[in-house]
XYZ file of C-alpha atoms in Angstrom:
526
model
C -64.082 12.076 -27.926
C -61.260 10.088 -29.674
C -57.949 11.893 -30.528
C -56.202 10.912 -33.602
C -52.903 10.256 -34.209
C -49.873 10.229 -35.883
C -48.761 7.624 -38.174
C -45.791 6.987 -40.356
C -46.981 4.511 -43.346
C -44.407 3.367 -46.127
C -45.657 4.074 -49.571
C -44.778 0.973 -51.089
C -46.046 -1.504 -48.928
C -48.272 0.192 -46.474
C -46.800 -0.915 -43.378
C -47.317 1.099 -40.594
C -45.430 2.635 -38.090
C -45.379 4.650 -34.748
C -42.061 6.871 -35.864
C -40.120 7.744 -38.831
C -37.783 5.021 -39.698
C -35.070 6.154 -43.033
C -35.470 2.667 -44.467
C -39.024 0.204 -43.890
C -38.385 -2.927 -41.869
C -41.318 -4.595 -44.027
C -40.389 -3.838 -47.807
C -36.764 -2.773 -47.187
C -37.284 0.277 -49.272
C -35.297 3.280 -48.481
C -37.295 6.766 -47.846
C -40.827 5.213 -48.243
C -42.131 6.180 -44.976
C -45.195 9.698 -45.215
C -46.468 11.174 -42.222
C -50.261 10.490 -42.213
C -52.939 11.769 -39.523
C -55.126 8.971 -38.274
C -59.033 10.194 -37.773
C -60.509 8.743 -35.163
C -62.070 5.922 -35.639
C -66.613 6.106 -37.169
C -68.946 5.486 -34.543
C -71.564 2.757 -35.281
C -74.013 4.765 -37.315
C -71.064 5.680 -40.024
C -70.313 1.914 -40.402
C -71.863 -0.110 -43.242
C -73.989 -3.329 -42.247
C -75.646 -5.687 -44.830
C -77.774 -6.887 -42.134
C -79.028 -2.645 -41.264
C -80.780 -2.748 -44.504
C -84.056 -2.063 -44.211
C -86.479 -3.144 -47.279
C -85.329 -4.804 -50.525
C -81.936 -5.282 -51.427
C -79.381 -6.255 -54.599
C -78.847 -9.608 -53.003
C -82.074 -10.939 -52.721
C -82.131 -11.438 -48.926
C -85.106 -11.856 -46.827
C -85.730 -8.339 -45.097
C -85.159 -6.743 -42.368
C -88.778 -6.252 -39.635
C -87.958 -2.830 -39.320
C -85.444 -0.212 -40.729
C -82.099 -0.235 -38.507
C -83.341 -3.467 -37.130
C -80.697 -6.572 -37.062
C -81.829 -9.194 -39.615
C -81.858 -12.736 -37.725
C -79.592 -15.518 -39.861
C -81.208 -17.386 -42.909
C -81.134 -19.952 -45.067
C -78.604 -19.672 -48.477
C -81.198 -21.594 -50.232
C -83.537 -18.404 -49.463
C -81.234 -15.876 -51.671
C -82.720 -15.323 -54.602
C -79.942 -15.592 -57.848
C -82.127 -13.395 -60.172
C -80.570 -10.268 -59.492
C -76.770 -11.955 -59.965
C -77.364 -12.506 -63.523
C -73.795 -12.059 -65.354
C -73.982 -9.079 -68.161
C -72.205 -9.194 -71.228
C -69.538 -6.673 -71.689
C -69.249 -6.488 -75.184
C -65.889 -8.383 -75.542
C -66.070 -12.526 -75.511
C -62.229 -12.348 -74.365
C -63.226 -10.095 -71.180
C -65.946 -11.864 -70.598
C -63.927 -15.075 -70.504
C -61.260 -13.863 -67.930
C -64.330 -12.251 -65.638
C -65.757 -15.998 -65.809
C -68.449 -15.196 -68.124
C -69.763 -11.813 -67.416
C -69.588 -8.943 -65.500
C -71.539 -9.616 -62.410
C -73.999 -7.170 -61.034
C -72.503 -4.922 -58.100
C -68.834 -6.138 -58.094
C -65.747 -4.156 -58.103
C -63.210 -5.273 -60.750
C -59.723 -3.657 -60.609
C -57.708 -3.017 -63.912
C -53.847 -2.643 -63.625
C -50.997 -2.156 -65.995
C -48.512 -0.380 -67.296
C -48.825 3.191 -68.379
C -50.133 3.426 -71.745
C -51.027 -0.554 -72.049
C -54.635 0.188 -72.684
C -56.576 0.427 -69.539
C -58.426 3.370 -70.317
C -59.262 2.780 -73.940
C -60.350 -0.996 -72.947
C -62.938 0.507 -70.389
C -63.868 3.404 -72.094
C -64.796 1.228 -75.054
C -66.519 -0.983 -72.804
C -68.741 2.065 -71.481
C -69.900 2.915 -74.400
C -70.897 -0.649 -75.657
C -72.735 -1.337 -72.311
C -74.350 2.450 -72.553
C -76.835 1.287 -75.227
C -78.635 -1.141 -72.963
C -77.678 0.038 -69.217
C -76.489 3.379 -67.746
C -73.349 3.949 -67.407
C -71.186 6.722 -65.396
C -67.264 7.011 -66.261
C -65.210 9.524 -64.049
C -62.400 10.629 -65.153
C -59.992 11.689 -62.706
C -57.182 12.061 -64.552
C -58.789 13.840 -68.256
C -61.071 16.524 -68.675
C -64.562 15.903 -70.308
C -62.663 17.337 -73.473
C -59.802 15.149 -73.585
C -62.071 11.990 -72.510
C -64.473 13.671 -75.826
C -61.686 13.393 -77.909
C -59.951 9.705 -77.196
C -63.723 8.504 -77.775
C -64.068 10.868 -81.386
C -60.769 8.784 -82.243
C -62.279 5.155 -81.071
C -65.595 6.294 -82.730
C -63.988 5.682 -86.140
C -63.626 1.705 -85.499
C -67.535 1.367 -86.402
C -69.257 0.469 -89.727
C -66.601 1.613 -92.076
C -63.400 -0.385 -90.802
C -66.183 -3.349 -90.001
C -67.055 -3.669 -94.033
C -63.704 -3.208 -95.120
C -62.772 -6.350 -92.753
C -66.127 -7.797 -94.402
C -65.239 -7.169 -98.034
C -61.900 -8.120 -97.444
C -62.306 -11.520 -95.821
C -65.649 -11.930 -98.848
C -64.208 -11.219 -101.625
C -63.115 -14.563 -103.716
C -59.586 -14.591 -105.119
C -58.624 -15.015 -108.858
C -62.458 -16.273 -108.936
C -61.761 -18.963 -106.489
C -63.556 -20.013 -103.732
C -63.971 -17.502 -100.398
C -60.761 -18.323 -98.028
C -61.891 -20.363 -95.172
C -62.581 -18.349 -91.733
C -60.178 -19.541 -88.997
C -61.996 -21.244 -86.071
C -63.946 -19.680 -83.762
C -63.374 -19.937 -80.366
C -66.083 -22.426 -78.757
C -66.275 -19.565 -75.493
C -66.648 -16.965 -77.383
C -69.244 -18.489 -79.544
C -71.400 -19.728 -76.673
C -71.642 -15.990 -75.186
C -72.561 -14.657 -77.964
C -75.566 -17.508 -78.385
C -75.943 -16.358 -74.799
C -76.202 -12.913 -75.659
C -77.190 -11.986 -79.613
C -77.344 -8.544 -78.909
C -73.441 -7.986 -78.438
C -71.962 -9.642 -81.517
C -69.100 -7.392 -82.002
C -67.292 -5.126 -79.886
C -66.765 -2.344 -83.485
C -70.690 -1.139 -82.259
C -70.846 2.364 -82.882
C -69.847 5.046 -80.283
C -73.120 6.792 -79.222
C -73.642 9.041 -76.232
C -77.012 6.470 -75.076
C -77.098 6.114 -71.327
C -72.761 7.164 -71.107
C -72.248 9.962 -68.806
C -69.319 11.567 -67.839
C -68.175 12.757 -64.362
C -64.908 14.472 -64.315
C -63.979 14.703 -61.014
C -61.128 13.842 -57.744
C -62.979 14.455 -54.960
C -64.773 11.411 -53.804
C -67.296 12.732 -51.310
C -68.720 14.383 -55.305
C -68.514 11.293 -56.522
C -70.692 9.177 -53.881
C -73.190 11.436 -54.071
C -73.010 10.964 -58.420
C -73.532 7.609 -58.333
C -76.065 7.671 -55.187
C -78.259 9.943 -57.429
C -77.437 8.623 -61.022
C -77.882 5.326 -59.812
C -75.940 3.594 -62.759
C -75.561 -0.067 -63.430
C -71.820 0.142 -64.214
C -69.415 3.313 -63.236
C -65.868 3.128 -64.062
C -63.386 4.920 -62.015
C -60.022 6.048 -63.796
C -58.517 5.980 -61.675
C -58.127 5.171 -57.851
C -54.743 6.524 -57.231
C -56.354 10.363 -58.179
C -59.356 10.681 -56.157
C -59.389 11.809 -52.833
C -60.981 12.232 -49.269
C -61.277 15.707 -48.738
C -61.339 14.767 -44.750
C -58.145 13.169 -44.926
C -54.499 15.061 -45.054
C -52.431 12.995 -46.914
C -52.102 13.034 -50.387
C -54.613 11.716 -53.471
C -52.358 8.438 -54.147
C -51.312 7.580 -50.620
C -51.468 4.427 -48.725
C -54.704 6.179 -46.321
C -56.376 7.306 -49.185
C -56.594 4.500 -51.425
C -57.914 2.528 -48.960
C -60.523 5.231 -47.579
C -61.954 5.260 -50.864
C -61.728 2.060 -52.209
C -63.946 1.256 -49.145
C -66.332 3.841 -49.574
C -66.625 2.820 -53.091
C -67.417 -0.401 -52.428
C -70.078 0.382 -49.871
C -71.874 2.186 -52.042
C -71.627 -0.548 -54.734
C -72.805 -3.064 -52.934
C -75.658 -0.808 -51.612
C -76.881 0.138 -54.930
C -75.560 -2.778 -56.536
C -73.506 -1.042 -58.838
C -70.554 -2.809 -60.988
C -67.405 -0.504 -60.386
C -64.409 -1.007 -62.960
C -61.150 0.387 -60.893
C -58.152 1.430 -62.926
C -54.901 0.769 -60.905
C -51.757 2.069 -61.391
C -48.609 -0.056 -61.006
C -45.406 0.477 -59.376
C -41.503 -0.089 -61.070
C -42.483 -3.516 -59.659
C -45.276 -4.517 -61.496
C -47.618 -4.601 -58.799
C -51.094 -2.392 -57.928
C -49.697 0.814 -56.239
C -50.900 1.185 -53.208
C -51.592 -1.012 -50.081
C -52.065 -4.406 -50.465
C -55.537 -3.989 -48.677
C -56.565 -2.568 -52.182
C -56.609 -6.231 -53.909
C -58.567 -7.565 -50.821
C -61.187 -5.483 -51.037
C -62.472 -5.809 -54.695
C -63.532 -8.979 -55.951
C -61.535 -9.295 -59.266
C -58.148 -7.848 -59.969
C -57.388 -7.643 -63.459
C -53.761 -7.282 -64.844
C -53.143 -5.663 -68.368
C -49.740 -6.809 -69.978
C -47.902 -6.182 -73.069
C -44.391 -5.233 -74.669
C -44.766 -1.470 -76.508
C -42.731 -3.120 -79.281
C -46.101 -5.695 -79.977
C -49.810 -5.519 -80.786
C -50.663 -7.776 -78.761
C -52.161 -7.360 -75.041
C -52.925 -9.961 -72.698
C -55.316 -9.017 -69.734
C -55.131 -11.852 -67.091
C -56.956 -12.427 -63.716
C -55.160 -12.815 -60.892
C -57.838 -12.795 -58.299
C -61.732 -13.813 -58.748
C -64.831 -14.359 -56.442
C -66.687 -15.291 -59.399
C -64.429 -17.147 -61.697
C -61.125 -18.946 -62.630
C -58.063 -17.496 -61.642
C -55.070 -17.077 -64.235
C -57.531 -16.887 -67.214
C -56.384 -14.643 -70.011
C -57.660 -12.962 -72.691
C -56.064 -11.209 -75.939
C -56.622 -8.175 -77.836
C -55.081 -6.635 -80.346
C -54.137 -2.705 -80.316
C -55.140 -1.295 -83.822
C -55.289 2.375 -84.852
C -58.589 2.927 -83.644
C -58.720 0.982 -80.347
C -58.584 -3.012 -78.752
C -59.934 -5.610 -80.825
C -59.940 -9.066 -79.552
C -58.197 -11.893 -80.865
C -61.054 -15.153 -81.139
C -58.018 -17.608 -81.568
C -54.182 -16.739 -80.221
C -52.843 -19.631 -80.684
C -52.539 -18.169 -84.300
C -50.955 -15.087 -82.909
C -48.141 -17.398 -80.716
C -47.264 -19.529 -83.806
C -44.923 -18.708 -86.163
C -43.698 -18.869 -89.564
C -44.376 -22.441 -90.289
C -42.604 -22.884 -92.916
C -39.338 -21.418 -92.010
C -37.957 -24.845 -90.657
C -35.275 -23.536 -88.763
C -33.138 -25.418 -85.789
C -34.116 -24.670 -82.333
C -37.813 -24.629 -82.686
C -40.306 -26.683 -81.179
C -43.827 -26.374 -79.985
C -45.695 -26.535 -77.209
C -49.477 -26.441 -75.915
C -49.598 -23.419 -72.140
C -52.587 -23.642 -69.891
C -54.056 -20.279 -69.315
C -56.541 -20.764 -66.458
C -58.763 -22.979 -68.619
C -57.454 -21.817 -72.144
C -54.885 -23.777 -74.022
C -52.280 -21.329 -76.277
C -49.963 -23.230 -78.872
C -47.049 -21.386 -78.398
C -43.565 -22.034 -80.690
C -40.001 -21.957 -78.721
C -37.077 -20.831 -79.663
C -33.553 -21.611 -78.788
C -29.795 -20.787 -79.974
C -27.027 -22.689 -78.335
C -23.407 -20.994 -79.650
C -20.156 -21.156 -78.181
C -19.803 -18.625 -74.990
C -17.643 -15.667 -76.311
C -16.209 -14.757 -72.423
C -15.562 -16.954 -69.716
C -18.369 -18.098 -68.045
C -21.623 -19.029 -70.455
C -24.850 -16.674 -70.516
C -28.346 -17.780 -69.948
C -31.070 -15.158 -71.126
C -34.690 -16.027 -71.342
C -37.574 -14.234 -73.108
C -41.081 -15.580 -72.019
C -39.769 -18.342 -70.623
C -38.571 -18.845 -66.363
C -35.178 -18.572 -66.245
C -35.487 -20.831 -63.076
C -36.616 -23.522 -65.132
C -34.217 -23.241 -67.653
C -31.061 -23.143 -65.981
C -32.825 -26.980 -64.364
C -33.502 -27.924 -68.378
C -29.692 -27.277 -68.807
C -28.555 -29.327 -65.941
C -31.013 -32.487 -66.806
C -29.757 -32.621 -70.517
C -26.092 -32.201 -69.031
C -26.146 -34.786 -66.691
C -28.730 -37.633 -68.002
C -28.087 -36.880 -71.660
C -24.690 -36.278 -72.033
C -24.614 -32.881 -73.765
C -21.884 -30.252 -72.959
C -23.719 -27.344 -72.335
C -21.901 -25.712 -69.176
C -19.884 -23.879 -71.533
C -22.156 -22.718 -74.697
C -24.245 -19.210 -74.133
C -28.218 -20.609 -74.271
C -30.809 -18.398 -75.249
C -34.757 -19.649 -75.538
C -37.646 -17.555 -76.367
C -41.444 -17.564 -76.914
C -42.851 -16.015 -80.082
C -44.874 -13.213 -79.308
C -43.541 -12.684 -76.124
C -46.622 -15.133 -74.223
C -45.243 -16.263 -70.595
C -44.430 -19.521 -70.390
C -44.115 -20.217 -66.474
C -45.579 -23.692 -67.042
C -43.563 -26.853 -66.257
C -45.448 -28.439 -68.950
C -43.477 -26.602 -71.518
C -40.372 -28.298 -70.083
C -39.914 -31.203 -73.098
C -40.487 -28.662 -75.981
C -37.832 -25.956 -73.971
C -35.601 -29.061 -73.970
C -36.165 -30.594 -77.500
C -35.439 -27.268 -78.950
C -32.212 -26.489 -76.954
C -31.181 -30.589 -78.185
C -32.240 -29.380 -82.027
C -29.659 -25.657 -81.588
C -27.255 -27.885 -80.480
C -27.260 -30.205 -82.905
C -28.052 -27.914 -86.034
C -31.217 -29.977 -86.445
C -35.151 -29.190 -87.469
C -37.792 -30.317 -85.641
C -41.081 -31.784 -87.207
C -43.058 -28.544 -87.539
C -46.441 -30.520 -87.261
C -45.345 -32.080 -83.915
C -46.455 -31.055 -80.591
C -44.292 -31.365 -77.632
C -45.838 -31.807 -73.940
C -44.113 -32.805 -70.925
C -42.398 -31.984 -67.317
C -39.248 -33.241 -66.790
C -37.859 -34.455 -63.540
C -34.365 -33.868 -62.207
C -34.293 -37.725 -62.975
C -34.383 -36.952 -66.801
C -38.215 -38.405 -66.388
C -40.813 -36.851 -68.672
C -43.782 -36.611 -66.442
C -47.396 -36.393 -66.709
C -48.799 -33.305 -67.297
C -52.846 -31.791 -66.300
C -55.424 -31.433 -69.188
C -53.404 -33.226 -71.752
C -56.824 -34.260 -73.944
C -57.739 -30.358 -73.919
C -54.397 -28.822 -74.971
C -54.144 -32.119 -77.732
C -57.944 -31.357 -78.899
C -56.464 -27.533 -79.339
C -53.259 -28.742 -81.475
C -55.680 -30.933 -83.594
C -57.974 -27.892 -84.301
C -54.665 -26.247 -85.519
C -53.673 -29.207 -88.007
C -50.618 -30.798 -85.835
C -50.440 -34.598 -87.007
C -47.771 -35.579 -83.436
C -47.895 -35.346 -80.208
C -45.010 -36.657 -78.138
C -46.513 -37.187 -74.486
C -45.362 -38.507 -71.205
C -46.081 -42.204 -71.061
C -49.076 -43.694 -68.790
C -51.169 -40.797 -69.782
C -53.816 -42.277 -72.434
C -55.964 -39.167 -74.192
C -58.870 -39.943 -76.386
C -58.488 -40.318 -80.036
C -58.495 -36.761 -81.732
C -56.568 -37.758 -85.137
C -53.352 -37.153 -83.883
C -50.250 -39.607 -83.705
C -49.511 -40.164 -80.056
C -45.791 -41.204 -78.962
C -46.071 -41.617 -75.310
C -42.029 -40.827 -74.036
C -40.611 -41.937 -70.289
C -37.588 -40.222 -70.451
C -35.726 -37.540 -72.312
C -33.688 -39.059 -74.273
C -36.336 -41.068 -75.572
C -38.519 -37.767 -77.116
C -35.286 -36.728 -78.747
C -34.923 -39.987 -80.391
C -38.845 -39.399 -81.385
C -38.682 -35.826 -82.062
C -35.610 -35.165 -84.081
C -35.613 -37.423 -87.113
C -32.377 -38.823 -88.833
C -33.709 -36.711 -91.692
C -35.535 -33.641 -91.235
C -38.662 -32.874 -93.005
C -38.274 -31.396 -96.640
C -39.840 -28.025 -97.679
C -42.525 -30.039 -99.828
C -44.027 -31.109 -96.544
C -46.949 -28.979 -96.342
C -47.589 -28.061 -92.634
């Protein structure tokens, strides 16, 4: 009979070791390292096997002869792709980062900061899904009466706050004509063509097919969702439930893994969609060991500043989907409600024409954001200039600062630079790099950009502007948005979309193109 053993695994990272070490050679952190007892190790009946299925199963494969019996290799054109149907979450922006849907018997992981929304998002989820599909959330870190009451308070965003937005947006002013409706989002409005039954994620909050497990001990769990059956269970969160047969601690390295991959054989058995809420360390990364992202299929990240509205829920990891897609919701009173169009949200006050703006088209995954810049040059007030960024890679603009130096000619070793994206959006880019650059040119000089110009292009440590990927989709976005310029890099030749193209080689030359001798009037409508 196998023995087990002792183990000493570091809390941050996971690594493992055979003795207690005061600091972990892996992650370098100091006093990470828990004593953790290693079971021995499942003998072949305990472990999972696709190919031990007897009978049907959620992916279509042929079937095994006879129950424990190996299934023989096959062709991929045999699996049937009924079953993998995506399903409609409600929400046209989480739909849009999961690559369309939630597919049937995945496990999506949800991290973020404490209090960014995790819970709400899901829970509001549930209960949209629970009117067509059953639906299990356990809560392992509220009661039944505290998850009761967070979904009395989101139960309010129904038909009353949804015909105040309709009267409100209906009702003609001075006798005038309605005001026009901003445009939809062509993603969003193809789901929900796809899928007429989930128009709006304000549905009312009824207990359909929604039950409610609070619970922590995981073996409780299994056994819920082997009997319930549900098509979609939602775990909040991984980090509290435990294996009663281990002896560390709910949270730990051992743990988190144990049950993550008990989860997900049961998931895949039953083919039942799991939505895993993760929490986060000071870092910013899932807590826990790094396994934990390898064994779902989607990991999820939930950002936002708690000074904004705004969220932004972005995949980093997807079987199913594009990576680095984003969507955007908006924290009201009563809940998340998704934003159809951000760019909106990332623009400004257009007509405040004040120096140092500029703007610029990001590439989220497949979604292009208008986002303004902003940037104040001033004298340094100590001796050695600061460089603080907001939004914006401070790597890339310390290389902005050195290009316009040397290959423009401005003095900027000695002015304090500060650049920032409205609404706080990431800009990690490099095709942001000629509007970061035009806008530190227009501080420096005391100078207003064109508001209805567009700025994209990379810039080389040669002062080149270089070309840039997907210009025709982030210029067909500035169109939509009423931009009448777009200063590119040269070579690049976009379709016609109504816009003025300037195709630029070098820097110097978009500065020339971008800041006017005389800068637009406040007559100019935008």
């Amino acid at each position: 009979m196998a023995k087990s053993r002792t183990l000493y695994v570091c809390h941050e990272c996971g690594a493992e070791f055979p003795q207690y070490f005061g600091r972990c050679s892996a992650c370098h952190a100091w006093n990470s390292l828990e004593e953790q007892v290693e079971q021995p190790a499942p003998t072949p009946s305990q472990r999972f096997s696709w190919s031990h299925l007897p009978g049907e199963n959620p992916e279509g494969l042929p079937s095994a002869t006879k129950p424990g019996q190996p299934r023989a290799s096959f062709l991929l054109s045999q699996i049937s792709d009924q079953s993998q149907s995506r399903m409609p979450s409600g929400y046209a922006e989480l739909d849009r980062v999961l690559g369309g849907g939630i597919v049937p018997g995945s496990l999506v992981l949800i991290g973020g900061e404490p209090g960014i929304g995790k819970s709400t998002l899901l829970l509001q989820v549930a209960h949209i899904l629970s009117h067509t599909k059953r639906v299990l959330y356990v809560s392992a870190e509220e009661s039944g009466q505290q998850v009761k009451l967070r979904s009395q308070r989101l139960e309010v965003a129904t038909d009353s706050e949804t015909e105040t937005e309709t009267e409100t947006e209906t009702k003609p002013e001075n006798g005038n004509q309605h005001p026009p409706t901003p445009t939809a989002d062509p993603f969003t409005e193809q789901l929900k063509n796809r899928h007429p039954k989930v128009e709006s994620a304000a549905t009312p909050i009824t207990e359909q097919d929604l039950y409610l497990l609070p619970e922590t001990d995981l073996e409780v769990i299994l056994r819920e969702l082997e009997s319930l059956k549900p098509q979609l269970a939602v775990i909040d969160s991984i980090q509290t439930v435990f294996f009663s047969s281990l002896t560390s601690a709910p949270g730990s390295v051992a743990q988190v893994r144990e049950c993550t991959s008990a989860l997900m054989q049961v998931a895949k058995r039953e083919n039942i969609t799991l939505l895993i809420v993760g929490h986060v360390t000071k870092d910013g990364g899932i807590a826990g060991p790094r396994v934990l992202e390898h064994l779902v299929d989607t990991v999820l990240y939930f950002e936002g500043d708690r000074f904004a509205s705004h969220r932004l829920l972005r995949s980093m990891k997807n079987r199913f989907g594009a990576t680095h897609e984003i969507g955007v919701f908006e924290m009201v009173a009563h809940g998340l409600k998704e934003v159809s169009n951000p760019s909106e949200l990332f623009l400004g006050n257009r007509d405040d024409f004040s120096p140092g703006t500029s703007t610029v088209v990001a590439l989220e995954g497949t979604r292009p954001i208008v986002v303004e810049i902003q940037a104040l040059v001033s004298p340094a007030s100590y001796g050695s200039a600061r460089r603080a960024t907001t939004g914006v890679d401070s790597g890339r603009l310390l290389q902005i600062l050195a290009v316009l130096e040397k290959r423009v000619g401005i003095p900027l070793s000695k002015l304090d630079a500060y650049v920032a994206s409205v609404g706080g959006l990431k800009v990690e880019e490099p095709a942001a790099d000629l509007g970061i650059a035009i806008a530190i040119v227009a501080s420096f000089r005391d100078r207003v950009v064109d508001p209805r110009t567009i700025l994209i292009g990379e810039i080389g440590l040669g002062g080149q502007v270089r070309p840039v990927s997907q210009l025709e989709l982030r210029l067909r976005e500035a169109a939509k948005l009423g931009f009448k310029r777009a200063i590119i890099p040269k070579g690049q030749s976009p379709a016609d979309l109504g816009l003025q193209i300037i195709p630029v080689s070098k820097v110097i030359d978009a500065i020339i193109a971008s800041i006017p001798a005389q800068p637009p009037t406040m007559n100019d409508e935008f």
